[in-house]
Coordinates of C-alpha atoms in Angstrom, one line a residue:
M94 CA 192.5 4.1 71.0
A95 CA 192.1 6.6 68.1
G96 CA 190.2 5.1 65.2
L97 CA 188.1 2.6 67.1
Q98 CA 184.4 2.9 66.4
Q99 CA 181.7 2.5 69.0
L100 CA 179.5 -0.6 68.4
P101 CA 175.8 -0.2 68.3
G102 CA 174.3 -0.2 71.9
Q103 CA 177.8 0.1 73.4
R104 CA 178.1 2.7 76.1
P105 CA 180.9 5.3 75.5
E106 CA 183.9 4.8 77.8
P107 CA 183.8 7.5 80.5
R108 CA 186.4 10.2 80.2
C109 CA 189.1 10.1 82.8
A110 CA 190.9 13.1 84.3
R111 CA 194.6 12.6 83.8
T112 CA 197.8 13.5 85.7
S113 CA 200.4 15.8 84.1
W114 CA 202.2 12.7 82.8
G115 CA 199.1 11.4 81.0
L116 CA 198.0 8.5 83.3
C117 CA 194.4 8.3 84.4
I118 CA 194.2 9.8 87.9
D119 CA 191.9 7.0 89.2
E120 CA 194.3 4.4 87.9
A121 CA 197.3 6.3 89.4
K122 CA 195.6 6.4 92.8
R123 CA 194.8 2.6 92.6
K124 CA 198.5 1.9 91.9
G125 CA 199.5 4.2 94.8
M126 CA 201.4 6.5 92.5
I127 CA 199.6 9.6 93.8
V128 CA 197.6 10.1 97.0
R129 CA 195.9 13.3 96.1
D130 CA 195.8 15.9 93.4
L131 CA 195.0 19.4 94.9
K132 CA 193.6 20.5 91.5
I133 CA 190.7 18.1 92.0
P134 CA 188.0 19.6 94.3
G135 CA 187.3 16.2 95.9
D136 CA 190.9 15.8 96.8
R137 CA 191.5 19.4 97.8
H138 CA 188.5 19.5 100.1
P139 CA 187.7 16.0 101.3
E140 CA 185.9 17.3 104.3
K141 CA 183.4 19.1 102.0
A142 CA 182.8 16.1 99.6
R143 CA 179.5 15.2 101.2
R144 CA 178.4 18.8 101.8
A145 CA 175.4 19.8 99.6
D146 CA 176.1 22.5 97.1
S147 CA 175.2 25.9 98.4
A148 CA 173.1 28.3 96.4
P149 CA 174.8 29.6 93.2
Q150 CA 176.9 32.7 93.9
P151 CA 175.1 35.8 92.7
K152 CA 176.5 37.5 89.6
K153 CA 179.4 39.7 90.7
P154 CA 178.7 43.4 90.5
E155 CA 181.0 45.7 88.5
W156 CA 182.9 46.9 91.6
I157 CA 184.2 43.3 92.4
R158 CA 185.5 42.3 89.0
V159 CA 189.2 42.2 88.2
K160 CA 191.3 41.5 85.1
A161 CA 193.2 38.3 84.5
P162 CA 196.9 38.7 85.4
T163 CA 199.1 39.0 82.3
S164 CA 201.9 41.5 83.1
E165 CA 205.6 40.8 82.9
G166 CA 206.0 41.7 86.6
Y167 CA 203.4 39.0 87.4
K168 CA 205.3 36.4 85.5
Q169 CA 208.6 37.3 87.1
T170 CA 207.1 37.1 90.6
R171 CA 205.5 33.7 89.7
D172 CA 208.9 32.4 88.4
I173 CA 210.7 33.4 91.6
M174 CA 208.1 31.6 93.6
R175 CA 208.5 28.5 91.5
E176 CA 212.3 28.7 91.6
H177 CA 212.3 28.8 95.4
K178 CA 209.6 26.1 95.6
L179 CA 207.4 28.4 97.7
V180 CA 203.6 28.4 98.3
T181 CA 201.6 31.6 98.2
V182 CA 198.3 32.3 99.8
C183 CA 197.6 34.4 96.7
E184 CA 197.3 31.3 94.6
E185 CA 196.0 28.8 97.2
A186 CA 193.1 31.1 98.4
G187 CA 192.4 32.4 94.9
C188 CA 192.9 36.0 95.8
P189 CA 191.3 38.4 93.2
N190 CA 194.2 40.9 93.7
V191 CA 197.0 38.5 92.6
G192 CA 197.5 40.2 89.2
E193 CA 197.9 43.7 90.7
C194 CA 200.1 42.6 93.7
W195 CA 202.4 40.2 91.7
S196 CA 202.9 42.8 89.0
Q197 CA 204.6 44.9 91.7
G198 CA 206.5 41.9 93.1
H199 CA 204.4 41.6 96.2
A200 CA 203.6 38.0 97.0
T201 CA 202.3 36.7 100.4
M202 CA 204.4 33.7 101.3
M203 CA 202.5 30.8 102.9
I204 CA 204.8 28.7 105.0
M205 CA 204.5 25.2 106.5
G206 CA 203.1 23.6 103.3
E207 CA 199.9 23.9 101.3
I208 CA 197.7 21.5 103.3
C209 CA 195.8 22.8 106.4
T210 CA 194.6 20.8 109.3
R211 CA 191.4 22.9 109.5
G212 CA 188.3 22.8 107.2
C213 CA 186.8 26.3 107.4
T214 CA 183.8 26.6 105.1
F215 CA 185.0 29.9 103.5
C216 CA 188.5 28.8 102.7
N217 CA 190.0 27.4 99.5
V218 CA 193.3 26.1 101.0
A219 CA 193.4 22.3 100.9
T220 CA 192.5 20.3 104.0
G221 CA 194.2 17.1 105.1
R222 CA 197.2 15.6 106.7
P223 CA 200.2 17.9 106.0
D224 CA 203.8 16.8 105.3
A225 CA 206.6 17.3 107.9
L226 CA 207.9 20.8 108.2
D227 CA 210.6 21.7 105.8
V228 CA 213.7 23.0 107.8
F229 CA 215.1 24.6 104.7
E230 CA 211.9 26.7 104.0
P231 CA 212.9 29.7 106.1
G232 CA 216.0 30.1 104.1
R233 CA 214.2 29.9 100.8
V234 CA 211.7 32.5 101.9
A235 CA 214.5 34.8 102.8
D236 CA 216.2 34.3 99.5
A237 CA 213.0 35.1 97.6
V238 CA 212.4 38.2 99.7
K239 CA 215.9 39.4 98.9
K240 CA 215.6 38.6 95.2
L241 CA 212.2 40.4 95.0
G242 CA 213.7 43.4 96.7
L243 CA 210.8 43.8 99.1
N244 CA 210.6 46.7 101.5
H245 CA 207.7 45.0 103.3
V246 CA 206.8 41.3 103.3
V247 CA 203.7 39.4 104.5
I248 CA 204.3 35.8 105.7
T249 CA 201.3 33.6 106.5
S250 CA 200.7 29.9 107.0
V251 CA 198.3 27.1 107.1
D252 CA 197.0 25.8 110.5
R253 CA 199.3 23.1 111.8
D254 CA 197.4 21.4 114.6
D255 CA 199.6 18.4 114.1
V256 CA 202.7 20.2 115.4
D257 CA 203.1 20.6 119.1
D258 CA 203.8 24.4 118.9
G259 CA 201.4 25.0 116.0
G260 CA 204.4 26.0 113.9
A261 CA 205.5 28.9 116.2
A262 CA 209.2 28.0 116.0
H263 CA 209.0 27.8 112.2
F264 CA 207.5 31.3 112.1
A265 CA 210.3 32.6 114.3
Q266 CA 213.0 30.9 112.2
T267 CA 211.5 32.4 109.0
I268 CA 211.4 35.9 110.6
R269 CA 215.0 35.7 111.7
A270 CA 216.1 34.3 108.3
V271 CA 214.5 37.3 106.5
R272 CA 216.1 39.7 109.0
R273 CA 219.5 38.3 108.3
Q274 CA 219.3 38.6 104.5
S275 CA 217.1 41.8 104.2
P276 CA 217.6 43.8 107.4
G277 CA 215.8 46.8 106.0
T278 CA 212.6 44.8 105.1
T279 CA 209.7 45.2 107.5
I280 CA 207.9 41.9 108.3
E281 CA 204.2 41.3 108.7
I282 CA 203.0 37.9 109.8
L283 CA 199.5 36.5 109.5
T284 CA 199.4 33.6 112.0
P285 CA 197.0 30.8 112.9
D286 CA 195.3 30.9 116.3
F287 CA 197.7 28.3 118.0
L288 CA 194.5 27.0 119.7
R289 CA 196.0 23.5 120.3
A290 CA 199.6 24.5 120.6
K291 CA 201.6 24.0 123.8
P292 CA 201.9 26.9 126.3
G293 CA 204.5 29.5 125.4
S294 CA 204.1 29.1 121.6
L295 CA 202.8 32.6 121.0
E296 CA 205.7 34.0 123.0
V297 CA 208.2 32.3 120.7
V298 CA 206.7 34.2 117.7
V299 CA 206.5 37.6 119.5
E300 CA 210.2 37.3 120.7
A301 CA 211.2 37.1 117.0
K302 CA 210.0 40.7 116.7
P303 CA 207.8 40.9 113.6
D304 CA 206.8 44.5 112.8
V305 CA 203.1 43.6 112.5
F306 CA 201.3 40.7 114.1
N307 CA 198.1 39.8 112.2
H308 CA 195.6 37.2 113.1
N309 CA 192.2 37.4 111.4
L310 CA 188.9 36.9 113.3
E311 CA 187.4 36.3 109.8
T312 CA 183.7 36.8 110.8
V313 CA 181.3 37.7 113.5
P314 CA 181.1 35.4 116.5
G315 CA 177.5 34.2 115.7
L316 CA 178.8 32.6 112.4
Y317 CA 181.8 30.8 113.9
P318 CA 180.1 27.4 114.2
E319 CA 179.2 27.5 110.5
V320 CA 182.1 29.4 109.0
R321 CA 185.1 28.7 111.2
P322 CA 184.1 25.6 113.2
G323 CA 187.6 24.6 114.3
A324 CA 188.3 28.0 115.9
R325 CA 187.0 30.0 118.9
Y326 CA 186.2 33.7 118.6
F327 CA 187.3 34.8 122.0
H328 CA 190.5 32.7 121.9
S329 CA 191.5 34.6 118.7
L330 CA 190.6 37.9 120.3
R331 CA 192.6 37.0 123.4
L332 CA 195.6 36.0 121.2
L333 CA 195.8 39.5 119.8
Q334 CA 195.4 41.1 123.2
R335 CA 198.2 38.9 124.6
V336 CA 200.5 40.1 121.8
K337 CA 200.1 43.6 123.0
E338 CA 200.7 42.6 126.6
L339 CA 204.0 40.9 125.6
D340 CA 205.2 43.8 123.4
P341 CA 203.1 47.0 123.5
S342 CA 205.2 48.5 120.7
M343 CA 204.2 45.7 118.2
F344 CA 201.5 46.6 115.7
T345 CA 198.5 44.3 115.8
K346 CA 196.1 43.7 113.0
S347 CA 193.0 41.7 112.3
G348 CA 190.3 41.4 109.6
I349 CA 186.9 40.1 108.8
M350 CA 184.9 39.3 105.7
V351 CA 181.4 40.6 105.1
G352 CA 178.7 39.1 102.9
L353 CA 178.6 35.8 104.9
G354 CA 175.2 36.5 106.5
E355 CA 176.2 38.9 109.3
D356 CA 174.4 42.1 110.1
K357 CA 175.7 45.6 110.7
Q358 CA 175.2 45.5 114.4
A359 CA 177.4 42.4 114.7
V360 CA 180.2 44.0 112.6
H361 CA 180.2 47.0 114.9
Q362 CA 180.4 44.7 117.9
V363 CA 183.5 43.0 116.5
M364 CA 185.0 46.5 116.0
D365 CA 184.4 47.2 119.7
D366 CA 185.8 43.9 120.7
M367 CA 188.9 44.5 118.7
R368 CA 189.5 48.0 120.2
A369 CA 189.1 46.5 123.7
A370 CA 191.9 44.2 122.7
D371 CA 193.9 47.2 121.6
I372 CA 194.1 46.1 117.9
D373 CA 195.7 48.8 115.7
F374 CA 194.6 47.9 112.2
L375 CA 191.3 46.6 110.9
T376 CA 190.6 45.2 107.4
I377 CA 187.2 44.4 106.1
G378 CA 186.6 42.8 102.6
Q379 CA 184.0 41.1 100.6
Y380 CA 183.7 37.3 100.9
L381 CA 183.8 35.4 97.6
Q382 CA 182.7 31.8 97.3
P383 CA 185.5 29.5 96.0
T384 CA 183.3 26.6 94.9
P385 CA 179.7 25.5 95.3
K386 CA 180.8 23.3 98.3
H387 CA 181.9 26.4 100.2
H388 CA 179.8 28.7 102.3
A389 CA 177.3 30.7 100.1
V390 CA 177.7 34.4 99.5
D391 CA 174.8 36.0 101.3
R392 CA 175.1 39.3 99.4
F393 CA 177.6 41.7 97.8
V394 CA 178.2 44.6 100.2
T395 CA 178.1 47.9 98.4
P396 CA 181.1 50.3 98.3
D397 CA 179.0 52.9 100.2
E398 CA 178.5 50.4 103.1
F399 CA 182.2 49.7 103.2
A400 CA 182.8 53.4 103.4
S401 CA 180.5 53.6 106.4
Y402 CA 182.3 50.8 108.1
E403 CA 185.6 52.6 107.6
K404 CA 184.2 55.8 109.0
A405 CA 182.8 54.0 112.1
A406 CA 186.0 52.1 112.7
R407 CA 188.1 55.2 112.6
G408 CA 185.7 56.8 115.0
K409 CA 186.3 53.9 117.4
G410 CA 190.0 54.6 117.5
F411 CA 191.8 52.3 115.0
L412 CA 195.1 53.7 113.8
M413 CA 194.5 52.2 110.3
V414 CA 191.4 50.9 108.5
S415 CA 191.1 49.3 105.1
A416 CA 187.5 48.5 104.1
T417 CA 186.7 48.0 100.5
P418 CA 185.2 45.1 98.5
L419 CA 188.6 43.9 97.3
T420 CA 190.4 44.4 100.7
R421 CA 192.4 41.4 101.8
S422 CA 194.8 41.0 104.7
S423 CA 197.9 41.7 102.7
Y424 CA 196.5 43.9 100.0
H425 CA 198.6 47.1 99.8
A426 CA 200.3 45.9 103.0
G427 CA 203.5 47.9 102.4
E428 CA 201.7 51.2 101.8
D429 CA 199.3 50.5 104.7
F430 CA 202.2 49.8 107.1
A431 CA 203.8 53.2 106.3
Q432 CA 200.5 54.9 107.0
L433 CA 200.1 52.8 110.2
R434 CA 203.4 53.9 111.5
A435 CA 202.7 57.6 110.6
A436 CA 199.4 57.4 112.3
R437 CA 201.0 56.2 115.6
L438 CA 203.6 58.9 115.5
A439 CA 200.9 61.5 114.8
R440 CA 198.8 60.2 117.8
L441 CA 201.9 60.2 120.1
G442 CA 202.7 63.7 119.0
A443 CA 199.2 64.9 119.7

């Protein structure tokens, strides 16, 4: 209590992190009032609690720094997300481009909750046991897309290995809900790998006809055991190849991060693997370490090296390439989709 003095030799009472209603979080947990608080790293990433801190992230170079979001457009987008009780990967993954994208009303919706069943060492999305799927979520996403007036929307999700179809039907329902309310909006999805889903799950998503099917390989195959332990490189590659087999007209997209410890030869091999799977659009961006418990940044790749990756990828036949330090899967997605479509038309004309 205020005003009490500490007696000689008495240890000061440890400070306690508190909930939004003022109760000590440890006490609230003991009483069963809260199970977890995703703002606390230990709760957000229980699978990383015993992981030793990695080396401190090097100081960010000038080309990777961004300003804090303050615009009115950013606030309006944030308010619409809150009003519709929607989760965004922009916030959950700590995207550095959130200020720029939200100021233009472009938010990437993250469906099926905010808790992932995987524990990738690069990712800042919370890991644990998710809640049941919300049957009303597809409608809320569609309402938000309409209210934002989006010409192009990106919809992603957490991994849901606890659901028999990996959330495929939920993806399809969301796509159809957006189509009903905003028939002129093009839809890009960024899906999990459906590694543990029942047969036929991928087909359910493809039959809903998204305009772009994106699934990220994330890194080179040699780093999968360390960076993406719950996934399989060739399964993810085959998933994207299968999309093209099911619907050759559907655009496919995938991306990787650099600065995790890969070498240039491995990056070029991933490009070749992607082209063998007929992937149309490649994104390459700089990995940024969310917390000391996450995978360490090996180095900051220079803009010149990103430019060389882009040149090489275009030479290998990708219709569209985005390779910059700040590139993310949904960064400038609407403008990129227009260029992607134009590139296909130009190639067909040629």
